[in-house]
Short mmCIF file of C-alpha atoms in Angstrom, two decimals:
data_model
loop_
_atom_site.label_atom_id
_atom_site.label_comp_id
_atom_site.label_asym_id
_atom_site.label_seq_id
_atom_site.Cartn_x
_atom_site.Cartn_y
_atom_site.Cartn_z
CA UNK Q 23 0.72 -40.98 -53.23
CA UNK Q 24 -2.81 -42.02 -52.22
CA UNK Q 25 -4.49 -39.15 -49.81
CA UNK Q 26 -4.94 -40.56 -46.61
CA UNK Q 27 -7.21 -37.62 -45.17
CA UNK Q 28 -10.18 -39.30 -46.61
CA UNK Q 29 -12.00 -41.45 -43.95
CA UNK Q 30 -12.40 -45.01 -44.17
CA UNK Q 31 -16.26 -44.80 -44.41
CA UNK Q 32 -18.08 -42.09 -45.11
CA UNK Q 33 -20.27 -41.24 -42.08
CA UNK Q 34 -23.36 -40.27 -43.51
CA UNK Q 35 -24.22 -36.64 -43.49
CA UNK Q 36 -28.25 -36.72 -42.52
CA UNK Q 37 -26.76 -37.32 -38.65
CA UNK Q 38 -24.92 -33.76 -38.52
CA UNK Q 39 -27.82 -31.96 -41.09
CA UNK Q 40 -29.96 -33.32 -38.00
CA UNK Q 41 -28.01 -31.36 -35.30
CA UNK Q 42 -26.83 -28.38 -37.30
CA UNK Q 43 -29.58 -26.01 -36.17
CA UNK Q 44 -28.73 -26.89 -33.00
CA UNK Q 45 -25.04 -26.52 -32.22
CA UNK Q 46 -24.15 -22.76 -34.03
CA UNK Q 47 -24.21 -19.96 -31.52
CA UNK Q 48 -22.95 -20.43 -28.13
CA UNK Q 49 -24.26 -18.96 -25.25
CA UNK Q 50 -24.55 -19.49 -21.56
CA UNK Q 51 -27.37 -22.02 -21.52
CA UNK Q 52 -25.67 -24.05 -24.30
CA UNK Q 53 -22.57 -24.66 -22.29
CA UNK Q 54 -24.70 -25.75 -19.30
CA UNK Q 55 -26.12 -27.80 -21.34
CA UNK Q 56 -22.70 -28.65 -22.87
CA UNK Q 57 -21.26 -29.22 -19.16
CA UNK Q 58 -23.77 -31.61 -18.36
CA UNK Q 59 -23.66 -33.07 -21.86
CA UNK Q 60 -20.00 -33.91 -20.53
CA UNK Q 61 -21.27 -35.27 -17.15
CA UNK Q 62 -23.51 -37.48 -19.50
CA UNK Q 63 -20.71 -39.27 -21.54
CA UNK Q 64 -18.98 -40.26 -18.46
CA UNK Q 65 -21.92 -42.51 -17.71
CA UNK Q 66 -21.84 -44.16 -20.88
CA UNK Q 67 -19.54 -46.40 -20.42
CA UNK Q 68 -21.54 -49.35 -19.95
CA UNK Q 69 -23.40 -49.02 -23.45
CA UNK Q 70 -22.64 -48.74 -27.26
CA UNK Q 71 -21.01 -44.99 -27.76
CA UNK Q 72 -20.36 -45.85 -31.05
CA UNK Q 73 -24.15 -45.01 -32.60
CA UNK Q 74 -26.67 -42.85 -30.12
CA UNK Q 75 -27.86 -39.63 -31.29
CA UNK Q 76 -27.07 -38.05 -28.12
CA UNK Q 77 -23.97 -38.69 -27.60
CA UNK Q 78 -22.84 -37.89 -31.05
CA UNK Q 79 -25.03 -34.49 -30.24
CA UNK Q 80 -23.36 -34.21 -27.45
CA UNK Q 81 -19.44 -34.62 -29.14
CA UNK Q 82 -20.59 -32.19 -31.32
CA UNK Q 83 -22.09 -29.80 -28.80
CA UNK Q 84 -18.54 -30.15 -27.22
CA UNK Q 85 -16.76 -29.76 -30.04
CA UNK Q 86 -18.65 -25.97 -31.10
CA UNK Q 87 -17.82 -25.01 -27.60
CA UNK Q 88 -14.36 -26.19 -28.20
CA UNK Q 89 -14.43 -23.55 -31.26
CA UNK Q 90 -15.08 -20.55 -28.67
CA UNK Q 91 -12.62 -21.53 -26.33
CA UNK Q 92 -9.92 -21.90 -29.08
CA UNK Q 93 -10.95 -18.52 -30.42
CA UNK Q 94 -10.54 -16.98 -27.50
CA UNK Q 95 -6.95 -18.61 -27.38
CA UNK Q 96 -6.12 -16.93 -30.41
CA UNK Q 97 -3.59 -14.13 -30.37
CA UNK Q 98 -4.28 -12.17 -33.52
CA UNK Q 99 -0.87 -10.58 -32.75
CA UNK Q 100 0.97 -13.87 -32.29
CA UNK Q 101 3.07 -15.31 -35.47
CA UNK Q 102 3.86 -18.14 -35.67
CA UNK Q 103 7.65 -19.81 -36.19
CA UNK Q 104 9.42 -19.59 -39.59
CA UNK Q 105 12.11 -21.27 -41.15
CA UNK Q 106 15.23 -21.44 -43.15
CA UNK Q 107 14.93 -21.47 -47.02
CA UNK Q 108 16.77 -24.62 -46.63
CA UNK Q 109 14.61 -26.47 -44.54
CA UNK Q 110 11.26 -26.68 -47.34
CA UNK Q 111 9.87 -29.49 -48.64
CA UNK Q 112 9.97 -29.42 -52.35
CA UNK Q 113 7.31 -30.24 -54.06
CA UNK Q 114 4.53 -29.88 -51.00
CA UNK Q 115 2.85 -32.37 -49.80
CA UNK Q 116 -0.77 -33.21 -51.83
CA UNK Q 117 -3.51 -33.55 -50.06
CA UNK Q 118 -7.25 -33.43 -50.85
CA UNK Q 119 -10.49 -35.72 -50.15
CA UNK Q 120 -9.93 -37.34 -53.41
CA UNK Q 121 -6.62 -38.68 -54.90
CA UNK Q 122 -4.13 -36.44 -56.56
CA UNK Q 123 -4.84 -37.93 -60.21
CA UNK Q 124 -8.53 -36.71 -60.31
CA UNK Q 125 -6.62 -32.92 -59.71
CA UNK Q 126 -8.70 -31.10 -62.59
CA UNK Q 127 -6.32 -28.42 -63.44
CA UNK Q 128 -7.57 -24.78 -63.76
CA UNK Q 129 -7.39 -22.47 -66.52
CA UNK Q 130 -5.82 -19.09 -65.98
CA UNK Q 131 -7.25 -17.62 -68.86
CA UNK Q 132 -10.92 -18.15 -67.96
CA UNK Q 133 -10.13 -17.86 -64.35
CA UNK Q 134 -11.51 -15.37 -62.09
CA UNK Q 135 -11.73 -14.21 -58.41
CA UNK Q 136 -15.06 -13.89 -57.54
CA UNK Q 137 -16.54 -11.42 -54.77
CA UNK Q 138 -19.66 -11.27 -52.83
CA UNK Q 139 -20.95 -10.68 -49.11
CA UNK Q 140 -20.29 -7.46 -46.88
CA UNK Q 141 -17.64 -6.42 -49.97
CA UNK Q 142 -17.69 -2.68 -51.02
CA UNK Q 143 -15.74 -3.48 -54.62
CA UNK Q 144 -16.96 -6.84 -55.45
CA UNK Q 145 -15.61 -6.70 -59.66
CA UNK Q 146 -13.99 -10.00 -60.07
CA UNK Q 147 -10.26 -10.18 -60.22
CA UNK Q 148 -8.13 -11.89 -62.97
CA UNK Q 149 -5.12 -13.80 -62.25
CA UNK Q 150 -2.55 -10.65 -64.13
CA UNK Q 151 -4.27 -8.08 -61.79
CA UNK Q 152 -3.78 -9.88 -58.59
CA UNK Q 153 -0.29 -10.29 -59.47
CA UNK Q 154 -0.08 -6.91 -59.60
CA UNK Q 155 -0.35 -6.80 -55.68
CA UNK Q 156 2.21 -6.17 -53.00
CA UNK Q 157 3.05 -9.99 -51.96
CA UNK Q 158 4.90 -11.60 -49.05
CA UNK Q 159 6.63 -14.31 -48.35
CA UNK Q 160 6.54 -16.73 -45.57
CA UNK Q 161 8.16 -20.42 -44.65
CA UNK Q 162 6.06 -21.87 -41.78
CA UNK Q 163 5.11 -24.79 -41.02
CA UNK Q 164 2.13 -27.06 -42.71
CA UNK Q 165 0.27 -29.27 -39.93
CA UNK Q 166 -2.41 -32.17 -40.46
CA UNK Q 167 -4.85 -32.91 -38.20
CA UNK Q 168 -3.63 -36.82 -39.11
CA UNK Q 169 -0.65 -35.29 -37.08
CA UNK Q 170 1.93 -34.98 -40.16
CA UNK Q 171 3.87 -32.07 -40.97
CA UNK Q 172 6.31 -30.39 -43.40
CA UNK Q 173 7.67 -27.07 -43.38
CA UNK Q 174 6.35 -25.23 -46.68
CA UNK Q 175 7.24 -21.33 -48.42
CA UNK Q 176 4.42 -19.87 -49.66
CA UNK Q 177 4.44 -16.00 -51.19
CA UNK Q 178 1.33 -14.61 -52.00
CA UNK Q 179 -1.22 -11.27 -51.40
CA UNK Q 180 -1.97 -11.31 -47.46
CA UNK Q 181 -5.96 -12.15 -47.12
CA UNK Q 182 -5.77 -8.97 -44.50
CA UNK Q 183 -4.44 -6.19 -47.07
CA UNK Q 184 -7.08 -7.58 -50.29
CA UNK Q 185 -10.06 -7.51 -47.95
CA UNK Q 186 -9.18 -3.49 -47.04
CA UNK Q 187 -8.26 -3.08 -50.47
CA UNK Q 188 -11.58 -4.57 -51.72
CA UNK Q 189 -14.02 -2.59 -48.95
CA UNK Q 190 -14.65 -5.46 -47.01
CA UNK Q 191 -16.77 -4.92 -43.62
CA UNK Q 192 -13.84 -6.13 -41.67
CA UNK Q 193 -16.33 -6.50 -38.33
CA UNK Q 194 -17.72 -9.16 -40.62
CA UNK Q 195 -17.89 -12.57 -38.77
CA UNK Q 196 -16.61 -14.86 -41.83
CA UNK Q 197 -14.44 -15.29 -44.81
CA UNK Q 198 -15.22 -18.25 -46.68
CA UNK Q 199 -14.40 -19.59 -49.84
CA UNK Q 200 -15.74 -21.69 -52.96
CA UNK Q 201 -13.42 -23.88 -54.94
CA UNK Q 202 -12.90 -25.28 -58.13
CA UNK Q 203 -12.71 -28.71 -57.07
CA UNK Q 204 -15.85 -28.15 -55.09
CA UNK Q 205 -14.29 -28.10 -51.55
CA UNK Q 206 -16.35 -24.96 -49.49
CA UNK Q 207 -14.50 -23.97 -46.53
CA UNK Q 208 -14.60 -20.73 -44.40
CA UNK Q 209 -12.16 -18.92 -41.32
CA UNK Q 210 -13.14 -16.14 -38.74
CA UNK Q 211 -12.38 -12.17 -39.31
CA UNK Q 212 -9.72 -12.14 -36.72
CA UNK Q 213 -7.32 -15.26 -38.65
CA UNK Q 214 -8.17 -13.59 -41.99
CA UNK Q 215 -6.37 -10.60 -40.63
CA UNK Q 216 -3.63 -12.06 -39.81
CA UNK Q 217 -0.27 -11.11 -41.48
CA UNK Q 218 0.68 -14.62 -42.08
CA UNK Q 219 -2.89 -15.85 -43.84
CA UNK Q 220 -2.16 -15.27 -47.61
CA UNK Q 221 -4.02 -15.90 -51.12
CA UNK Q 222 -0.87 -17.40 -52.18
CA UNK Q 223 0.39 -17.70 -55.52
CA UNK Q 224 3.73 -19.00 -55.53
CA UNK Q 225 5.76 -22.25 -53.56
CA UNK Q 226 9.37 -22.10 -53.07
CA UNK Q 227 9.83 -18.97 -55.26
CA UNK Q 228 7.83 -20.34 -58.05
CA UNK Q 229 4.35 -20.44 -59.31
CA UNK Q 230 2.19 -22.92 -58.02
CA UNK Q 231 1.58 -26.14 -59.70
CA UNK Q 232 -1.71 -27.70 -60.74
CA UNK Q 233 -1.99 -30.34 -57.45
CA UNK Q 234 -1.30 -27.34 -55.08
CA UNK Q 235 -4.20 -24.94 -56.09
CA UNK Q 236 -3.01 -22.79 -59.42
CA UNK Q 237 -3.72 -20.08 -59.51
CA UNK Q 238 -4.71 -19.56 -55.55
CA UNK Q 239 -4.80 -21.46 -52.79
CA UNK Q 240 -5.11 -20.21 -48.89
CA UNK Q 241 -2.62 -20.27 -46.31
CA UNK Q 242 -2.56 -19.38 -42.74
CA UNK Q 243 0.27 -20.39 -40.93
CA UNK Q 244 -2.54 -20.12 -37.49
CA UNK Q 245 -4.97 -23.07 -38.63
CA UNK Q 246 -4.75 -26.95 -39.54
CA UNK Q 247 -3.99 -28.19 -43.27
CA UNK Q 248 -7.57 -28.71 -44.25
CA UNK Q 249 -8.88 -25.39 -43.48
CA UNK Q 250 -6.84 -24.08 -46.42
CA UNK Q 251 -8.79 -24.64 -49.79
CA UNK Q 252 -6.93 -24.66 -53.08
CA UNK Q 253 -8.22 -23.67 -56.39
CA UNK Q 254 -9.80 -20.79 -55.09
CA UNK Q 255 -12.75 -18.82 -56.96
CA UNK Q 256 -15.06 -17.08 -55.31
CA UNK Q 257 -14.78 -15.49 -51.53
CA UNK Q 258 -17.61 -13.83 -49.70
CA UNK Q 259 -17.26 -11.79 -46.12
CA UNK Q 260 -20.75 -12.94 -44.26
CA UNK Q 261 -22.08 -12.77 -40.75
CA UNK Q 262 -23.86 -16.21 -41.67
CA UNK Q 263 -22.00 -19.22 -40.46
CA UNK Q 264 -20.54 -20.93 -44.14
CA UNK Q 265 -19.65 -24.55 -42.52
CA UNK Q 266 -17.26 -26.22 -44.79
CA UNK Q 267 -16.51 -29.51 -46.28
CA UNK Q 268 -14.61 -31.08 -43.27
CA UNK Q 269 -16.38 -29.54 -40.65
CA UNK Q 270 -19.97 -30.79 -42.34
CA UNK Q 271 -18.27 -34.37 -41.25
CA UNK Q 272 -17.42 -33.75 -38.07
CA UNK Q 273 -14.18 -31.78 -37.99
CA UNK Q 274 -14.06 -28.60 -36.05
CA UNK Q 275 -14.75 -25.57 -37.87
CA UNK Q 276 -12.11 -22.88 -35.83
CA UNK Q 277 -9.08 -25.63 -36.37
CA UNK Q 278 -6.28 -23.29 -35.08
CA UNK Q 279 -2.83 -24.34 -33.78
CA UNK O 30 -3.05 -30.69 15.74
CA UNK O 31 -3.66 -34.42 16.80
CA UNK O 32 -5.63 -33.62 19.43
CA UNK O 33 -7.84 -31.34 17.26
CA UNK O 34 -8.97 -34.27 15.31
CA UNK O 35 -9.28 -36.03 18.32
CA UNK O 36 -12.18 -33.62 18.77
CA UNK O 37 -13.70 -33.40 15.71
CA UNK O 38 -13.53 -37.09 15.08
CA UNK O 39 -13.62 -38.69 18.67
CA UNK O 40 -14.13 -42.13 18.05
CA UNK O 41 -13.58 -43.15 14.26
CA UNK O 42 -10.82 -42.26 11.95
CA UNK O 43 -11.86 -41.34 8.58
CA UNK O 44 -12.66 -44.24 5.92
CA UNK O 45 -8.91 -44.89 3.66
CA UNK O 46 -10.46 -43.35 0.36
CA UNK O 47 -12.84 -40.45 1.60
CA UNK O 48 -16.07 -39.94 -0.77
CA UNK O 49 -14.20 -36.99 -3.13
CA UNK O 50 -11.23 -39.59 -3.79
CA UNK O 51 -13.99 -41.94 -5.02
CA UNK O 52 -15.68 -39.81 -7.22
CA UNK O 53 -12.80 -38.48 -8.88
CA UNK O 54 -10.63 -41.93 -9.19
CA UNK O 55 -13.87 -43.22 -11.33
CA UNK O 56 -14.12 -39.92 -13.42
CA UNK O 57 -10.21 -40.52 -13.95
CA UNK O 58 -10.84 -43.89 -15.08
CA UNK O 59 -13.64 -43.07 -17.62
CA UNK O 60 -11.26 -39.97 -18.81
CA UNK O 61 -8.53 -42.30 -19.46
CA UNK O 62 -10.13 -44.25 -20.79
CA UNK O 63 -11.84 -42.02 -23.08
CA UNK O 64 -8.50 -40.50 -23.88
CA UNK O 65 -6.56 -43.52 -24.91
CA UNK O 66 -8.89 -44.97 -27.07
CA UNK O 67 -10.05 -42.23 -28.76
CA UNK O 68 -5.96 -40.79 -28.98
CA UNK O 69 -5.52 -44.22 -30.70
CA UNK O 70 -8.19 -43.40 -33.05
CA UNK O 71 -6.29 -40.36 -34.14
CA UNK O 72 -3.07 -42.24 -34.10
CA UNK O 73 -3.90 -44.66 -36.69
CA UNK O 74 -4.13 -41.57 -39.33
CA UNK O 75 -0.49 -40.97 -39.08
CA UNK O 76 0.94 -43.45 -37.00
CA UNK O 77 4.10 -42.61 -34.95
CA UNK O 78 5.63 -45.91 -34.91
CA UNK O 79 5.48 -47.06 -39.07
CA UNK O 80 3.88 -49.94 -39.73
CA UNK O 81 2.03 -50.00 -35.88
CA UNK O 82 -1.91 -49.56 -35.56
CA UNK O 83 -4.08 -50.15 -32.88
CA UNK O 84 -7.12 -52.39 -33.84
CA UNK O 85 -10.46 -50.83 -34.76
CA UNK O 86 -12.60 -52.88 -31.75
CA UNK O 87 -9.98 -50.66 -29.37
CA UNK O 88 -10.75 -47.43 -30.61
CA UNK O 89 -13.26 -44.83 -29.47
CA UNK O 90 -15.01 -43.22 -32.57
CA UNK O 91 -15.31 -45.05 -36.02
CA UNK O 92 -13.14 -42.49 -37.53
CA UNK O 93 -10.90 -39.97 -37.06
CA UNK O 94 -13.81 -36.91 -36.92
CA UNK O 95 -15.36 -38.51 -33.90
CA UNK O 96 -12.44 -40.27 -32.24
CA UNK O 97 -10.97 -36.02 -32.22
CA UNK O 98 -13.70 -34.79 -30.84
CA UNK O 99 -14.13 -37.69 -28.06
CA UNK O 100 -10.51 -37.03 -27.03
CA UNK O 101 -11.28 -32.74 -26.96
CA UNK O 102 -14.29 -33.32 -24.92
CA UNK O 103 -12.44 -35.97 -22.57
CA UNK O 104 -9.95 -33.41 -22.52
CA UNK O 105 -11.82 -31.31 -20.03
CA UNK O 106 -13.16 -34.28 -17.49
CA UNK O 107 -9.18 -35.86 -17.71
CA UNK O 108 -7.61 -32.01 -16.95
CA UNK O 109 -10.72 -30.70 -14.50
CA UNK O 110 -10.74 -33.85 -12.47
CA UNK O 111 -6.82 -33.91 -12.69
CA UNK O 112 -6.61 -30.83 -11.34
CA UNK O 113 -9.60 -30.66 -8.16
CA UNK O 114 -7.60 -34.00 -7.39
CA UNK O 115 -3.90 -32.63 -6.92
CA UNK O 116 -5.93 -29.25 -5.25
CA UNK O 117 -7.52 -31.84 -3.01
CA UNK O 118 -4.41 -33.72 -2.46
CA UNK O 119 -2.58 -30.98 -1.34
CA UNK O 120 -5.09 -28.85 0.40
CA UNK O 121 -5.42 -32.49 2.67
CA UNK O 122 -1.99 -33.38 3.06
CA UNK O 123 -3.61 -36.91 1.38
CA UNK O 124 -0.67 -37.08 -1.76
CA UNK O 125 2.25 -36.66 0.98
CA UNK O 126 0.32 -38.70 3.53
CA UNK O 127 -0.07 -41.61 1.03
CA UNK O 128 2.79 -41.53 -1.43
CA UNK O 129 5.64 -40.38 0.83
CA UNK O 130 8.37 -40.85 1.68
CA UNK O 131 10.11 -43.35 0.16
CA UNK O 132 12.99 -44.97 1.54
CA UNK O 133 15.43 -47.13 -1.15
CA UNK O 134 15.66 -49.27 1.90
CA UNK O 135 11.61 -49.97 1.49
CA UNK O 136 12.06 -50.30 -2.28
CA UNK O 137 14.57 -53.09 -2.30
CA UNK O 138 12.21 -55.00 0.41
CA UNK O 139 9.11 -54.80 -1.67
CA UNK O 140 10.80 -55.65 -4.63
CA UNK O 141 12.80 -58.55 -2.74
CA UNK O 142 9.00 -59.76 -1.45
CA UNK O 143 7.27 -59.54 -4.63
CA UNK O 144 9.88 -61.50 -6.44
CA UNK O 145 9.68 -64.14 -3.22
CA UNK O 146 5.82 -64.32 -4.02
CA UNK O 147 5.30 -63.11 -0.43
CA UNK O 148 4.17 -59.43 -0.74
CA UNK O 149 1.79 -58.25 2.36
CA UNK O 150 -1.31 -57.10 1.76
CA UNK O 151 -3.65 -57.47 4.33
CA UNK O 152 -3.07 -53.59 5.46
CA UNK O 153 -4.71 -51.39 2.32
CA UNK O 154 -4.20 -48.36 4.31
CA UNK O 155 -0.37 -48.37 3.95
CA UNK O 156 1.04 -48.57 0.14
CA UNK O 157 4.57 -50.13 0.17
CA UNK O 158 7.36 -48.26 -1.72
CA UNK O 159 6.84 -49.37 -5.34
CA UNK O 160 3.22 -48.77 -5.23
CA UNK O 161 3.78 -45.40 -3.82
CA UNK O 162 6.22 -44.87 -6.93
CA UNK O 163 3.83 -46.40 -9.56
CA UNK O 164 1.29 -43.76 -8.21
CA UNK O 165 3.92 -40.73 -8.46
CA UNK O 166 5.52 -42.28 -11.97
CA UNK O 167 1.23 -42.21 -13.12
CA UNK O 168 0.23 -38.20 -11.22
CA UNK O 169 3.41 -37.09 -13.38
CA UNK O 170 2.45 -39.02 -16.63
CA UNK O 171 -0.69 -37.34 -16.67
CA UNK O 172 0.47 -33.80 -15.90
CA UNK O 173 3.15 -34.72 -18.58
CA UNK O 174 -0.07 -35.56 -21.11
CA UNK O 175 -2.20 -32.57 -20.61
CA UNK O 176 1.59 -30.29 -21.20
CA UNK O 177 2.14 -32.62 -24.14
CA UNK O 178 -1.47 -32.16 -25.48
CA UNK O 179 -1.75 -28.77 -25.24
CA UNK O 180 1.89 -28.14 -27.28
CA UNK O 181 0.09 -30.59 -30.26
CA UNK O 182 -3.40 -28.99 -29.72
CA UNK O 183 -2.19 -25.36 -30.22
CA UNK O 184 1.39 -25.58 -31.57
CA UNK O 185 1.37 -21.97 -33.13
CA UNK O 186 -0.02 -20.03 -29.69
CA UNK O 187 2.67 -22.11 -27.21
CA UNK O 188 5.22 -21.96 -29.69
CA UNK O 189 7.38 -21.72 -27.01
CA UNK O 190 6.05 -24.96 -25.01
CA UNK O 191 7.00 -26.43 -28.29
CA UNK O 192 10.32 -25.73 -28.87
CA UNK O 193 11.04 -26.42 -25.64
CA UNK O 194 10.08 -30.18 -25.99
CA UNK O 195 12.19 -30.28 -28.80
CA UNK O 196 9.52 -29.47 -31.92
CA UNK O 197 6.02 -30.51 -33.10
CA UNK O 198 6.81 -34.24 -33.95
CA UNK O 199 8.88 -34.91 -31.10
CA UNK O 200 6.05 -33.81 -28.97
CA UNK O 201 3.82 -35.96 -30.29
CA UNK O 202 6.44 -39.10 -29.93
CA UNK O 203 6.32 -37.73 -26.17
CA UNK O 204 2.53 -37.53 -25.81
CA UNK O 205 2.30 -41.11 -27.52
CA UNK O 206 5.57 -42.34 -25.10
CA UNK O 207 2.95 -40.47 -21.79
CA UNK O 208 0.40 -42.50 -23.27
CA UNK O 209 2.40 -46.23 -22.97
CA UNK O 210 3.63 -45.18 -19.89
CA UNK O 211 0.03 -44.88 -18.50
CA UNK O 212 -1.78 -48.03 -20.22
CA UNK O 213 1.75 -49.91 -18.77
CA UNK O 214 0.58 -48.22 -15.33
CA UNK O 215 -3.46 -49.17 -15.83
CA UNK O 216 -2.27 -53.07 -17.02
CA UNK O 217 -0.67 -53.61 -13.17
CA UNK O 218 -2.95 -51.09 -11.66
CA UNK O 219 -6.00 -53.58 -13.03
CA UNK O 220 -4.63 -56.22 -12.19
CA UNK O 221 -3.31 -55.74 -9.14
CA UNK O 222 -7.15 -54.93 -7.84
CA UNK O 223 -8.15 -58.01 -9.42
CA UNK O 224 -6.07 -60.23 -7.56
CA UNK O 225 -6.59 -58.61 -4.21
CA UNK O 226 -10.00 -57.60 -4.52
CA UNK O 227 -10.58 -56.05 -1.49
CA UNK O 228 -8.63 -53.10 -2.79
CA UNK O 229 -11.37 -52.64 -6.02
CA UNK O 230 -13.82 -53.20 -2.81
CA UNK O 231 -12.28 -50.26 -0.86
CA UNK O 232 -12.61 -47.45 -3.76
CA UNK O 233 -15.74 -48.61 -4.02
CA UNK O 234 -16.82 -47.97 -0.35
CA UNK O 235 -14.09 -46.59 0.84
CA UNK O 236 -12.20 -49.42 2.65
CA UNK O 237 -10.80 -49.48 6.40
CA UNK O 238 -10.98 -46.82 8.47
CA UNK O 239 -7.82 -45.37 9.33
CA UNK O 240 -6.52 -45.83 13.12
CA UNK O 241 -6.26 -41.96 14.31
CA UNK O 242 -2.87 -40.76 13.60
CA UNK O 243 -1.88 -43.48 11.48
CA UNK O 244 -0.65 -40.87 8.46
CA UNK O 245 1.41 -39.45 10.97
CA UNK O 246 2.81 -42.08 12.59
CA UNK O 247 3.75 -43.80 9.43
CA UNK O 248 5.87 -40.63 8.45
CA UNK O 249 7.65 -40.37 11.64
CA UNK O 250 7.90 -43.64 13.18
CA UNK O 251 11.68 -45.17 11.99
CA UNK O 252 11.38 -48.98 11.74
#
């Protein structure tokens, strides 16, 4: 069981903390600029692609206007496909950026869901009031962007119902999330609304075990397998862009499927 | 009709590959290329075939983070170009002009030639019948890509796409299967132009100009 979404070598994170003022906010002139930016890399042919500055500015130019486009491809009302009970991987599939024996489990007792941001009620949650919530149930489908895939059954509190529950400013750009095992990550307003994103609690009817996230873990059925942290303990609704672990090395931020 | 052209064109026939068909078979070569060796990049995380990786020195990006975001920005050149070409094609008549028809007749003489050593190729204006089916077998690989690509780019919002090519993994084992069918297309392709170099020459500068009518005749003219 090693984790194989871990890259080979570590790129070095000075090269995207170099560019990051650059690439947020799309507008008109940036995808100009991001048209001819595409223009450019067909030229490059002839030289090494594998180091300039510009050309990784350019990928990653690209790759923000990439975001837009795939948010605008997002149906908010669209679910996606579920599964027979009989058809889920048991136990899930581990995966983190470190291997599964350096999991440092939680404890429930000191646990607590944090709140912050554009939040109306932000008291902190324990783990025997969040149970207390209405949950669903759903058995979709888990995809990596290595291309693997199992089908999983998660239950849990949908992220949609606890944000109206907790006064959220649901015209808020961004959820994100902090983590117990240190692993920031954050989704637009429109996927945390939808009915199958859940704080989950529970796999395969029973409560989730230490490698998976106890005591709760995202899951959207709408976005690739690392935009769902585990070992949730804070959340905050912000109009500020969060980034997130992945996406700080290179890995697009909107990740939907 | 012919004598329209006649008009417009009264004393040279246009070159064999006009100046858009050069632009865009270049963009189509960086865009492929782009695609398959950054696609191999991403392969080597979960590989389709156990046990099979593609060398590092072959792939685009030193990782998977860059090699994904090479193949979603080559995405757009390989699917723009792709589609201005088929627009141009068929706005021009050039795709039936060139690539049809085919008779089984010219098929078993070309490949009855080739394996005699003794295929013609003095005329470039004129593809025999396994050329003109390497080009249609390589058109429909890459429509087949982009269709594959998008149902593993966005496999929750074209569910449907999907299903209909038989789930999320099998569509993948049919973008990787596009994939071979295209680098087994560019292997011959390349290598064809290298050994009769006047054909790398003519998409270049364009090549021969075509005798006025010649499309036509070729179309309509039984042997």
């Amino acid at each position: 069981m090693t984790p194989r979404f871990r890259p080979v070598e570590r790129p070095d994170p000075a090269i995207l903390d170099d560019h990051r003022a650059l690439l947020r906010a799309i507008d008109r002139r940036r995808l100009l600029r991001g048209g001819l930016s595409l223009g450019a890399l067909t030229m490059l042919t002839g030289c090494d692609v594998r180091r300039p500055d510009a050309v990784q500015s350019a990928l990653l130019t690209l790759r923000d206007m990439n975001d837009a486009v795939q948010a605008w491809l997002f149906d908010p009302r669209k679910l996606a496909p579920t599964y027979p009970a009989s058809q889920v991987l048991k136990p899930p599939k581990f995966n983190a950026y470190y291997d599964v024996t350096k999991v440092k489990p939680v404890d429930a007792a000191g646990w607590r869901l944090e709140l912050s941001g554009l939040v109306a009620d932000r008291r902190p949650w324990t783990l025997s009031q969040l149970t207390t919530l209405p949950q669903r149930d759903m058995i979709i489908k888990h995809i990596c962007v290595e291309g693997w895939s199992y089908i999983g059954e998660w239950s849990g509190i949908p992220l949609g119902s606890f944000l109206r529950r907790v006064g959220a400013d649901l015209k808020a750009k961004y959820v994100a999330f902090r983590t117990a095992d240190d692993y920031p990550s954050s989704i637009d307003m429109a996927t945390a609304l939808h009915p199958q994103t859940l704080l989950a609690l529970d796999y395969a009817g029973k409560t989730l075990a230490d490698p998976f996230g106890f005591p709760l873990r995202l899951r959207m059925a709408t976005k690739l397998g690392y935009k769902n942290p585990k070992w949730i303990t804070a959340i905050e609704v912000t109009n500020r862009y969060p980034s997130g672990y992945w996406e700080d090395r290179g890995y697009s931020w909107f990740a939907g499927i | 009709m012919v004598a329209k052209v006649d008009m417009s064109r009264p004393r040279r026939g246009r070159k064999l590959h006009p100046l858009p068909i050069r632009i865009m078979h270049w963009l189509n070569a960086v865009a492929m290329i782009v695609m398959i060796t950054s696609g191999w990049g991403i392969y080597d995380d979960d590989a389709v075939i156990k046990g099979f990786y593609f060398p590092d020195v072959l792939r685009l990006g030193e990782w998977a983070s860059p090699s994904l975001n090479y193949h979603f920005a080559g995405m757009w050149l390989l699917a723009l170009n792709g589609l201005v070409y088929l627009g141009y094609g068929f706005a021009t008549g050039r795709l039936r002009e060139r690539l049809l028809p085919i008779r089984l007749r010219d098929v078993v003489h070309t490949v009855r030639d080739t394996l005699h050593l003794h295929l013609a190729h003095e005329d470039l204006t004129t593809y025999n019948a396994v050329q003109k089916i390497l080009y249609i077998v390589a058109i429909l690989a890459g429509i087949a890509q982009v269709v594959t690509g998008i149902a593993i780019w966005k496999p929750v919002q074209f569910s449907g796409l999907v299903s209909l090519l038989g789930g999320f993994q099998f569509a993948r084992v049919l973008h990787f299967t596009g994939m071979s069918v295209l680098v087994g297309f560019l292997l011959v392709h390349v290598a064809l132009a290298f050994l009769v170099p006047q054909t790398l020459w003519a998409m270049l500068s364009g090549g021969p100009r075509l005798r006025r009518g010649s499309a036509d005749r070729s179309a309509d003219v039984a042997p």
